[in-house]
Coordinates of C-alpha atoms in Angstrom, one line a residue:
Chain A
X1046 CA 19.5 31.4 0.1
X1047 CA 18.9 34.1 2.6
X1048 CA 21.4 33.0 5.2
X1049 CA 24.8 31.2 5.0
X1050 CA 24.6 27.4 5.7
X1051 CA 25.2 26.2 9.2
X1052 CA 27.0 22.9 10.0
X1053 CA 25.5 20.5 12.5
X1054 CA 27.2 17.5 14.1
X1055 CA 25.6 17.4 17.5
X1056 CA 22.8 15.1 18.2
X1057 CA 21.2 17.5 20.7
X1058 CA 21.2 20.4 18.3
X1059 CA 17.6 22.0 18.5
X1060 CA 17.0 21.5 14.8
X1061 CA 18.0 17.8 15.0
X1062 CA 15.7 17.4 18.0
X1063 CA 12.9 19.0 16.1
X1064 CA 13.4 16.7 13.1
X1065 CA 13.5 13.7 15.4
X1066 CA 10.1 14.6 16.7
X1067 CA 8.8 15.1 13.2
X1068 CA 10.1 11.8 11.9
X1069 CA 9.0 9.7 14.9
X1070 CA 5.5 11.1 15.6
X1071 CA 3.3 11.1 12.5
X1072 CA 1.1 14.0 13.8
X1073 CA 3.9 16.1 15.3
X1074 CA 3.6 18.6 12.5
X1075 CA 0.3 19.8 14.0
X1076 CA 1.9 20.9 17.2
X1077 CA 5.2 22.1 15.8
X1078 CA 3.8 23.9 12.8
X1079 CA 6.2 22.4 10.4
X1080 CA 6.2 19.5 7.9
X1081 CA 9.2 17.4 7.1
X1082 CA 9.7 16.5 3.4
X1083 CA 12.3 13.8 3.0
X1084 CA 14.1 13.0 -0.2
X1085 CA 14.8 14.7 -3.5
X1086 CA 11.5 13.7 -5.1
X1087 CA 9.3 15.4 -2.5
X1088 CA 11.5 18.5 -2.3
X1089 CA 11.5 18.9 -6.1
X1090 CA 7.7 18.4 -6.2
X1091 CA 7.4 21.3 -3.7
X1092 CA 9.5 23.6 -5.8
X1093 CA 7.8 22.5 -9.0
X1094 CA 4.5 23.8 -7.5
X1095 CA 6.1 27.1 -6.5
X1096 CA 6.5 26.3 -2.9
X1097 CA 9.5 27.4 -0.8
X1098 CA 11.1 25.7 2.1
X1099 CA 11.9 27.5 5.4
X1100 CA 14.8 25.2 6.0
X1101 CA 16.8 22.7 4.0
X1102 CA 18.7 19.9 5.6
X1103 CA 21.4 18.2 3.6
X1104 CA 23.9 15.4 4.4
X1105 CA 27.5 16.6 4.2
X1106 CA 28.5 14.2 1.5
X1107 CA 25.6 15.4 -0.7
X1108 CA 26.6 19.0 -0.1
X1109 CA 30.1 18.2 -1.3
X1110 CA 29.4 15.7 -4.1
X1111 CA 25.9 16.1 -5.4
X1112 CA 25.4 19.5 -7.0
X1113 CA 21.8 18.9 -7.9
X1114 CA 20.9 18.3 -4.3
X1115 CA 23.1 21.2 -3.2
X1116 CA 21.2 23.5 -5.6
X1117 CA 17.9 22.4 -4.2
X1118 CA 19.1 23.0 -0.7
X1119 CA 20.4 26.4 -1.5
X1120 CA 16.9 27.5 -2.7
X1121 CA 15.6 27.3 0.9
X1122 CA 15.5 30.3 3.3
X1123 CA 18.0 28.5 5.5
X1124 CA 20.3 25.5 5.0
X1125 CA 21.9 23.1 7.5
X1126 CA 24.6 20.7 6.5
X1127 CA 24.4 17.6 8.7
X1128 CA 26.8 14.8 9.3
X1129 CA 25.8 11.8 7.1
X1130 CA 25.5 9.5 10.1
X1131 CA 23.2 11.9 11.9
X1132 CA 21.0 12.4 8.8
X1133 CA 20.7 8.6 8.4
X1134 CA 19.6 8.3 12.0
X1135 CA 16.8 10.7 11.4
X1136 CA 15.6 9.0 8.3
X1137 CA 12.6 6.7 8.2
X1138 CA 13.8 5.2 5.0
X1139 CA 15.7 2.0 4.5
X1140 CA 17.9 3.8 2.0
X1141 CA 18.2 7.2 3.8
X1142 CA 17.8 10.3 1.7
X1143 CA 20.5 12.9 1.7
X1144 CA 18.2 15.9 1.5
X1145 CA 15.1 17.1 3.4
X1146 CA 13.1 20.3 3.8
X1147 CA 10.9 21.9 6.4
X1148 CA 7.9 23.8 5.3
X1149 CA 5.3 25.6 7.3
X1150 CA 2.3 23.2 7.9
X1151 CA -0.1 24.1 5.1
X1152 CA -3.3 25.7 6.2
X1153 CA -6.4 23.5 5.8
X1154 CA -8.5 24.2 2.7
X1155 CA -12.1 25.2 3.2
X1156 CA -14.2 22.4 1.6
X1157 CA -15.6 23.6 -1.8
X1158 CA -18.4 22.1 -3.8
X1159 CA -17.0 23.0 -7.2
X1160 CA -14.8 20.0 -7.8
X1161 CA -14.6 16.2 -7.6
X1162 CA -13.6 15.2 -4.1
X1163 CA -12.3 12.3 -2.1
X1164 CA -13.6 11.9 1.5
X1165 CA -11.4 9.7 3.8
X1166 CA -13.4 8.2 6.6
X1167 CA -10.9 7.0 9.2
X1168 CA -8.5 5.3 6.7
X1169 CA -5.8 4.0 9.0
X1170 CA -2.8 2.9 6.9
X1171 CA -0.5 5.7 5.8
X1172 CA 0.5 3.8 2.7
X1173 CA -3.1 3.5 1.6
X1174 CA -3.8 7.2 2.3
X1175 CA -0.7 8.3 0.3
X1176 CA -1.6 6.0 -2.6
X1177 CA -5.2 7.5 -2.6
X1178 CA -3.8 11.0 -2.7
X1179 CA -1.6 10.0 -5.6
X1180 CA -4.5 8.4 -7.5
X1181 CA -6.6 11.5 -6.8
X1182 CA -4.1 13.9 -8.2
X1183 CA -3.3 11.8 -11.3
X1184 CA -7.0 11.1 -12.1
X1185 CA -8.4 14.5 -11.6
X1186 CA -9.9 14.5 -8.1
X1187 CA -8.9 17.9 -6.9
X1188 CA -9.9 17.9 -3.2
X1189 CA -9.3 15.5 -0.4
X1190 CA -11.2 15.8 2.9
X1191 CA -10.0 13.6 5.7
X1192 CA -12.4 12.9 8.6
X1193 CA -11.2 12.7 12.2
X1194 CA -9.5 9.4 12.7
X1195 CA -7.8 9.2 9.3
X1196 CA -4.0 8.9 9.2
X1197 CA -2.3 12.3 9.4
X1198 CA -2.1 13.6 5.9
X1199 CA 1.3 15.4 6.3
X1200 CA 3.0 12.6 8.1
X1201 CA 6.3 11.4 6.6
X1202 CA 4.8 8.0 5.6
X1203 CA 1.8 9.5 3.9
X1204 CA 4.0 12.1 2.1
X1205 CA 6.3 9.4 0.9
X1206 CA 3.5 7.3 -0.5
X1207 CA 1.9 10.4 -2.0
X1208 CA 5.0 11.1 -4.0
X1209 CA 4.3 14.8 -4.3
X1210 CA 0.5 14.6 -4.9
X1211 CA 0.0 16.7 -1.8
X1212 CA 1.1 19.8 -3.5
X1213 CA -1.4 19.6 -6.3
X1214 CA -4.5 19.0 -4.1
X1215 CA -6.8 21.0 -1.9
X1216 CA -6.4 19.2 1.5
X1217 CA -8.3 19.4 4.8
X1218 CA -8.2 17.0 7.7
X1219 CA -9.7 16.5 11.1
X1220 CA -13.1 17.2 9.8
X1221 CA -16.4 16.1 11.4
X1222 CA -18.9 14.2 9.2
X1223 CA -21.2 17.2 9.5
X1224 CA -18.9 19.3 7.5
X1225 CA -19.6 17.2 4.5
X1226 CA -23.3 18.0 4.5
X1227 CA -22.5 21.7 4.7
X1228 CA -20.3 21.3 1.6
X1229 CA -23.3 20.1 -0.5
X1230 CA -21.6 17.7 -2.9
X1231 CA -23.4 14.4 -3.5
X1232 CA -21.6 11.7 -1.5
X1233 CA -21.0 8.3 -3.3
X1234 CA -19.7 5.3 -1.5
X1235 CA -19.0 1.7 -2.4
X1236 CA -20.4 -1.3 -0.6
X1237 CA -20.4 -5.0 -1.4
X1238 CA -24.1 -5.0 -0.5
X1239 CA -25.2 -2.2 -2.8
X1240 CA -27.6 -3.0 -5.7
X1241 CA -26.4 -0.4 -8.1
X1242 CA -23.2 -1.4 -9.9
X1243 CA -20.2 0.8 -10.7
X1244 CA -19.9 1.2 -14.4
X1245 CA -23.6 0.7 -15.1
X1246 CA -25.1 3.4 -13.0
X1247 CA -24.8 7.1 -13.9
X1248 CA -22.7 9.2 -11.5
X1249 CA -23.4 12.7 -10.3
X1250 CA -21.0 15.5 -11.3
X1251 CA -19.2 16.8 -9.4
X1252 CA -19.2 14.1 -6.8
X1253 CA -17.5 13.2 -3.6
X1254 CA -16.2 9.6 -3.3
X1255 CA -16.3 8.3 0.3
X1256 CA -13.8 5.6 1.2
X1257 CA -13.7 4.1 4.6
X1258 CA -11.7 2.3 7.3
X1259 CA -9.8 -0.7 6.2
X1260 CA -11.7 -3.1 8.4
X1261 CA -15.0 -1.5 9.1
X1262 CA -15.6 0.4 5.8
X1263 CA -17.6 3.7 5.8
X1264 CA -19.3 4.4 9.2
X1265 CA -23.1 3.7 9.1
X1266 CA -24.3 7.3 9.6
X1267 CA -22.1 8.5 6.8
X1268 CA -23.2 5.6 4.5
X1269 CA -26.8 6.7 5.2
X1270 CA -26.0 10.2 4.2
X1271 CA -24.7 9.1 0.8
X1272 CA -26.7 10.0 -2.3
X1273 CA -25.6 6.8 -4.0
X1274 CA -24.0 3.5 -2.9
X1275 CA -22.4 1.3 -5.6
X1276 CA -21.0 -2.2 -5.8
X1277 CA -17.7 -2.8 -7.6
X1278 CA -18.3 -6.0 -9.6
X1279 CA -16.0 -8.8 -8.4
X1280 CA -16.0 -11.6 -10.9
X1281 CA -13.4 -13.4 -8.9
X1282 CA -15.7 -14.0 -6.0
X1283 CA -16.1 -12.9 -2.5
X1284 CA -12.6 -11.5 -1.8
X1285 CA -12.5 -7.8 -1.0
X1286 CA -10.3 -5.1 -2.5
X1287 CA -7.8 -3.0 -0.6
X1288 CA -9.3 0.4 0.0
X1289 CA -6.7 2.2 -2.2
X1290 CA -7.3 -0.2 -5.0
X1291 CA -11.0 0.4 -4.7
X1292 CA -10.4 4.1 -4.8
X1293 CA -8.3 3.9 -7.9
X1294 CA -11.1 2.0 -9.7
X1295 CA -13.7 4.5 -8.6
X1296 CA -11.7 7.4 -9.8
X1297 CA -10.9 5.7 -13.1
X1298 CA -14.6 5.1 -13.6
X1299 CA -15.8 8.6 -12.7
X1300 CA -13.0 10.7 -14.2
X1301 CA -12.1 8.6 -17.2
X1302 CA -14.4 5.8 -18.2
X1303 CA -17.8 7.3 -17.8
X1304 CA -16.7 10.4 -19.7
X1305 CA -15.1 8.6 -22.6
Chain B
X1121 CA -6.1 -32.7 16.2
X1122 CA -3.7 -35.6 15.8
X1123 CA -1.5 -34.9 18.8
X1124 CA -2.2 -33.4 22.2
X1125 CA -1.2 -29.7 22.5
X1126 CA 2.2 -28.9 23.9
X1127 CA 2.9 -25.8 26.0
X1128 CA 5.9 -23.6 25.3
X1129 CA 7.3 -20.9 27.5
X1130 CA 11.0 -21.0 26.6
X1131 CA 12.4 -18.5 24.1
X1132 CA 14.9 -21.1 22.8
X1133 CA 12.4 -23.7 22.0
X1134 CA 13.1 -25.0 18.5
X1135 CA 9.6 -24.1 17.2
X1136 CA 9.9 -20.6 18.6
X1137 CA 13.3 -20.3 16.9
X1138 CA 11.8 -21.4 13.6
X1139 CA 9.0 -18.9 13.9
X1140 CA 11.5 -16.2 14.7
X1141 CA 13.3 -16.9 11.4
X1142 CA 10.1 -17.0 9.5
X1143 CA 8.8 -13.7 10.9
X1144 CA 12.1 -11.8 10.5
X1145 CA 13.4 -13.0 7.1
X1146 CA 10.7 -12.5 4.4
X1147 CA 12.2 -15.3 2.2
X1148 CA 13.0 -17.8 5.0
X1149 CA 10.1 -20.0 3.9
X1150 CA 12.0 -21.1 0.9
X1151 CA 14.8 -22.6 2.9
X1152 CA 12.7 -23.8 5.8
X1153 CA 9.9 -25.3 3.7
X1154 CA 7.2 -23.8 5.8
X1155 CA 5.0 -20.6 5.6
X1156 CA 3.8 -18.7 8.6
X1157 CA 0.2 -17.5 8.6
X1158 CA -0.4 -15.0 11.3
X1159 CA -3.9 -14.0 12.5
X1160 CA -7.4 -15.4 12.5
X1161 CA -8.3 -14.0 9.1
X1162 CA -5.4 -15.8 7.2
X1163 CA -5.9 -19.0 9.1
X1164 CA -9.6 -19.0 8.4
X1165 CA -8.9 -18.3 4.7
X1166 CA -6.7 -21.3 4.5
X1167 CA -9.3 -23.6 6.1
X1168 CA -12.1 -22.1 3.9
X1169 CA -10.1 -23.2 0.8
X1170 CA -9.8 -26.7 2.2
X1171 CA -6.2 -26.3 3.4
X1172 CA -4.8 -27.8 6.6
X1173 CA -2.1 -26.6 8.8
X1174 CA 0.9 -28.7 10.0
X1175 CA 1.1 -26.7 13.2
X1176 CA -1.1 -24.2 15.0
X1177 CA 0.5 -21.8 17.5
X1178 CA -1.9 -20.1 19.9
X1179 CA -1.4 -17.6 22.7
X1180 CA -2.3 -19.0 26.1
X1181 CA -5.0 -16.4 26.9
X1182 CA -6.7 -17.1 23.5
X1183 CA -6.5 -20.9 24.2
X1184 CA -8.3 -20.3 27.5
X1185 CA -10.7 -17.5 26.6
X1186 CA -11.4 -17.4 22.9
X1187 CA -13.2 -20.6 21.8
X1188 CA -13.3 -19.6 18.1
X1189 CA -9.5 -19.4 18.0
X1190 CA -9.1 -22.5 20.0
X1191 CA -11.3 -24.5 17.6
X1192 CA -9.3 -23.2 14.7
X1193 CA -6.1 -24.2 16.4
X1194 CA -7.4 -27.7 17.2
X1195 CA -8.0 -28.3 13.5
X1196 CA -4.3 -28.4 12.9
X1197 CA -2.2 -31.5 12.9
X1198 CA -0.2 -30.2 15.9
X1199 CA -0.9 -27.4 18.3
X1200 CA 1.4 -25.4 20.6
X1201 CA 0.2 -23.1 23.3
X1202 CA 2.6 -20.3 23.8
X1203 CA 2.9 -17.6 26.6
X1204 CA 1.3 -14.4 25.4
X1205 CA 4.4 -12.4 25.8
X1206 CA 6.4 -14.8 23.7
X1207 CA 3.8 -14.8 21.0
X1208 CA 3.8 -11.0 21.0
X1209 CA 7.6 -10.9 20.6
X1210 CA 7.2 -13.1 17.4
X1211 CA 4.5 -11.0 15.9
X1212 CA 5.2 -8.5 13.1
X1213 CA 1.9 -6.8 13.8
X1214 CA 1.3 -3.7 15.9
X1215 CA -1.6 -5.4 17.5
X1216 CA -0.2 -8.9 17.8
X1217 CA -2.5 -11.8 16.7
X1218 CA -3.2 -14.6 19.1
X1219 CA -3.1 -17.4 16.6
X1220 CA -0.9 -18.5 13.7
X1221 CA -0.4 -21.5 11.6
X1222 CA 2.5 -23.2 9.8
X1223 CA 1.8 -24.8 6.4
X1224 CA 4.0 -26.5 4.0
X1225 CA 5.4 -24.0 1.5
X1226 CA 3.0 -24.4 -1.5
X1227 CA 4.5 -25.9 -4.6
X1228 CA 5.0 -23.4 -7.5
X1229 CA 2.3 -23.6 -10.1
X1230 CA 3.3 -24.4 -13.7
X1231 CA 2.4 -21.3 -15.8
X1232 CA -0.7 -22.0 -17.9
X1233 CA -2.1 -20.1 -20.8
X1234 CA -5.8 -20.7 -20.2
X1235 CA -6.5 -17.9 -17.8
X1236 CA -6.0 -14.2 -17.3
X1237 CA -2.7 -13.6 -15.6
X1238 CA -0.7 -11.0 -13.6
X1239 CA 3.1 -10.9 -14.2
X1240 CA 5.0 -9.1 -11.5
X1241 CA 8.3 -7.7 -12.8
X1242 CA 10.5 -7.0 -9.7
X1243 CA 7.8 -5.2 -7.7
X1244 CA 9.6 -4.4 -4.5
X1245 CA 7.0 -3.4 -1.8
X1246 CA 5.3 -6.2 0.0
X1247 CA 2.2 -4.1 0.6
X1248 CA 1.9 -3.4 -3.1
X1249 CA 2.4 -7.1 -4.0
X1250 CA -0.2 -8.2 -1.5
X1251 CA -2.7 -5.6 -2.6
X1252 CA -2.2 -6.8 -6.2
X1253 CA -2.8 -10.4 -5.3
X1254 CA -6.0 -9.3 -3.5
X1255 CA -7.2 -7.3 -6.5
X1256 CA -6.3 -10.2 -8.8
X1257 CA -8.4 -12.7 -6.8
X1258 CA -11.3 -10.3 -6.4
X1259 CA -11.4 -9.2 -10.1
X1260 CA -10.9 -12.6 -11.7
X1261 CA -7.2 -12.8 -12.5
X1262 CA -6.6 -16.4 -11.7
X1263 CA -2.8 -16.7 -12.0
X1264 CA 0.1 -14.6 -10.7
X1265 CA 3.7 -15.1 -12.0
X1266 CA 6.4 -13.3 -10.1
X1267 CA 9.7 -12.7 -11.9
X1268 CA 13.0 -13.0 -10.0
X1269 CA 13.5 -9.8 -7.9
X1270 CA 9.8 -9.5 -6.8
X1271 CA 9.1 -9.4 -3.1
X1272 CA 8.7 -13.0 -1.8
X1273 CA 5.0 -13.9 -2.3
X1274 CA 4.7 -16.0 0.9
X1275 CA 6.4 -13.6 3.2
X1276 CA 4.4 -12.4 6.3
X1277 CA 3.9 -8.9 4.9
X1278 CA 2.7 -10.0 1.5
X1279 CA 0.4 -12.5 3.1
X1280 CA -1.0 -9.9 5.4
X1281 CA -1.7 -7.4 2.6
X1282 CA -3.1 -10.3 0.5
X1283 CA -5.8 -11.0 3.1
X1284 CA -6.2 -14.6 2.0
X1285 CA -6.1 -14.0 -1.7
X1286 CA -3.1 -16.4 -2.0
X1287 CA -5.2 -19.4 -1.4
X1288 CA -7.5 -18.7 -4.4
X1289 CA -4.7 -18.1 -7.0
X1290 CA -2.2 -20.1 -9.0
X1291 CA 1.1 -18.7 -7.9
X1292 CA 4.6 -19.1 -9.1
X1293 CA 7.7 -17.0 -8.3
X1294 CA 11.4 -16.7 -9.1
X1295 CA 10.7 -17.0 -12.8
X1296 CA 13.0 -15.8 -15.6
X1297 CA 11.4 -13.5 -18.2
X1298 CA 11.9 -16.3 -20.8
X1299 CA 9.3 -18.4 -19.0
X1300 CA 6.7 -15.9 -20.1
X1301 CA 7.3 -16.5 -23.8
X1302 CA 7.0 -20.2 -23.3
X1303 CA 3.6 -19.7 -21.7
X1304 CA 2.2 -18.1 -24.8
X1305 CA -0.2 -15.5 -23.4
X1306 CA -0.2 -12.1 -24.9
X1307 CA 1.6 -9.7 -22.6
X1308 CA 0.0 -6.3 -21.9
X1309 CA 1.8 -3.5 -20.1
X1310 CA 1.0 0.1 -19.2
X1311 CA 3.4 2.9 -20.0
X1312 CA 2.8 6.7 -19.7
X1313 CA 4.4 6.9 -23.2
X1314 CA 2.1 4.5 -25.0
X1315 CA -0.1 5.7 -27.8
X1316 CA -3.0 3.2 -27.2
X1317 CA -5.3 4.2 -24.4
X1318 CA -6.8 1.9 -21.8
X1319 CA -10.5 1.8 -22.2
X1320 CA -10.4 2.7 -25.9
X1321 CA -8.3 -0.1 -27.3
X1322 CA -9.6 -3.8 -27.5
X1323 CA -7.8 -6.2 -25.2
X1324 CA -6.7 -9.7 -26.0
X1325 CA -8.4 -12.6 -24.1
X1326 CA -7.0 -14.2 -22.1
X1327 CA -4.2 -11.8 -21.4
X1328 CA -1.3 -11.3 -19.0
X1329 CA -1.0 -7.9 -17.4
X1330 CA 2.7 -7.0 -16.7
X1331 CA 3.3 -4.6 -13.8
X1332 CA 6.8 -3.5 -13.0
X1333 CA 9.2 -2.1 -10.4
X1334 CA 7.9 0.9 -8.4
X1335 CA 10.7 3.2 -9.6
X1336 CA 11.8 1.7 -12.9
X1337 CA 8.6 0.2 -14.3
X1338 CA 8.7 -2.8 -16.6
X1339 CA 12.2 -3.8 -17.7
X1340 CA 12.9 -2.7 -21.3
X1341 CA 13.4 -6.2 -22.8
X1342 CA 10.1 -7.3 -21.3
X1343 CA 8.3 -4.2 -22.5
X1344 CA 9.5 -5.0 -26.0
X1345 CA 8.1 -8.5 -25.7
X1346 CA 4.7 -7.1 -25.0
X1347 CA 1.9 -7.6 -27.5
X1348 CA 0.3 -4.3 -26.4
X1349 CA 1.3 -1.3 -24.4
X1350 CA -1.4 1.0 -23.0
X1351 CA -1.5 4.4 -21.4
X1352 CA -3.9 4.9 -18.4
X1353 CA -5.5 8.4 -19.0
X1354 CA -4.5 10.8 -16.3
X1355 CA -6.8 13.8 -16.5
X1356 CA -5.1 15.2 -13.4
X1357 CA -1.8 15.8 -15.1
X1358 CA 1.6 14.3 -14.9
X1359 CA 1.5 12.6 -11.5
X1360 CA 2.0 8.9 -11.7
X1361 CA 0.0 6.1 -10.1
X1362 CA 1.1 3.7 -7.4
X1363 CA 1.7 0.3 -9.1
X1364 CA -1.0 -1.5 -7.1
X1365 CA -3.5 1.3 -8.0
X1366 CA -2.6 1.0 -11.7
X1367 CA -3.0 -2.8 -11.5
X1368 CA -6.5 -2.4 -10.0
X1369 CA -7.5 -0.1 -12.8
X1370 CA -6.2 -2.5 -15.4
X1371 CA -8.0 -5.5 -13.9
X1372 CA -11.2 -3.5 -13.6
X1373 CA -11.0 -2.6 -17.3
X1374 CA -10.1 -6.1 -18.6
X1375 CA -12.3 -8.2 -16.3
X1376 CA -15.3 -5.9 -15.8
X1377 CA -15.6 -2.8 -17.9
X1378 CA -14.6 -4.1 -21.3
X1379 CA -17.0 -7.1 -20.9
X1380 CA -20.0 -5.1 -19.7

């Protein structure tokens, strides 16, 4: 640790006010330039990837009684020890964590055409987005490009659902659909109306899977720009799949099954 | 409609009090004997499956200005027209629906061994459970058996994430693990430590997929009772999959890919 820990008990402390903004407004990290990682798992995932936090925030009881969390906190450039009750008020979790870290908002990656990619077209639900990042990281999709209108990738809820996947992916967000054409990867989308069937049709490599808005699907202009549109067979009938479930199936097919 | 609609504007009306309990307590339907379906999509899904509501509840503005919702509401045995503000206070949704229905809590199905099945072992998150029911219905898993400790299947959040899948499935919940042995279907679980690999190992038919708690996975005794344990290949490395994403991949493999 570069500086001795400071103790905070006041609700109007500037750091606490900053954390309150970051936990309450999903996109506040864009303005404030810092991302809030809550919980031991996310903080450990950051460190496992060689990242370093600008600021650790630890609940007093954890500082006193949980040496593993204290060690994590001491690895940050600065450390603040916060009253348990104050920490709990900040938390978005039902069981509040006792440790969090602030990192500099990661710079957006420049889209590259050398790896399998996931394109998020206005996916709304933070849990869905986080689950998709997690599936991407586990199944070997190395890059995720979020178009404007998608849930903020570094928001607390997406981070929580991503379970650390963020740190192993190339990420960019706020992109316009035109940026995808410039990238040059063949775009592949799913649609219940497509004739080609997932699992029976060859897939381009590398490829970019395009997954769309929960209610509306992929926007029409983007669907038209796709090199391939596939139908996921649904032997159960006309029910549709959750977008994150559909993404997992697509990744499994392209990264595992069609290469077996 | 069997009775003329009644108008409700009082917060302490018995029906409103009942709805408040059902929207605030995920398991209240067990005690109260009624399930609350919120939103046009769920209500339509009920009717599409031949179900009938005991009670429709419609916001006044929708009753006046949205004939499609009014027609749905008029199909219920009883109909209540509620002030918009009161309806919005009841809703668990960010964009409150304008229509809801009460149905009798469906009787639990008796587990049967004649169809592919999903077993939920203490899956906690309502969104995950709903997504899994939706994947099950779409991909041809006809029966879902929830062990004690799983999120309440007919809670508003699980219903919302299920998007109507509930009405096409045989459902039972609150089961003890022993009930699975009595059913007689081969249990198949996933585990990152398994030697057999999904997609390369033959699957029994019919089968019961066992998916477990988000943090702890399938409980050890149940894992031991499984006829087969499989690993989902993760070319991306050591990250894990969200349980609903893992379920979608398993269903795709057993219902689609291994039969192609």
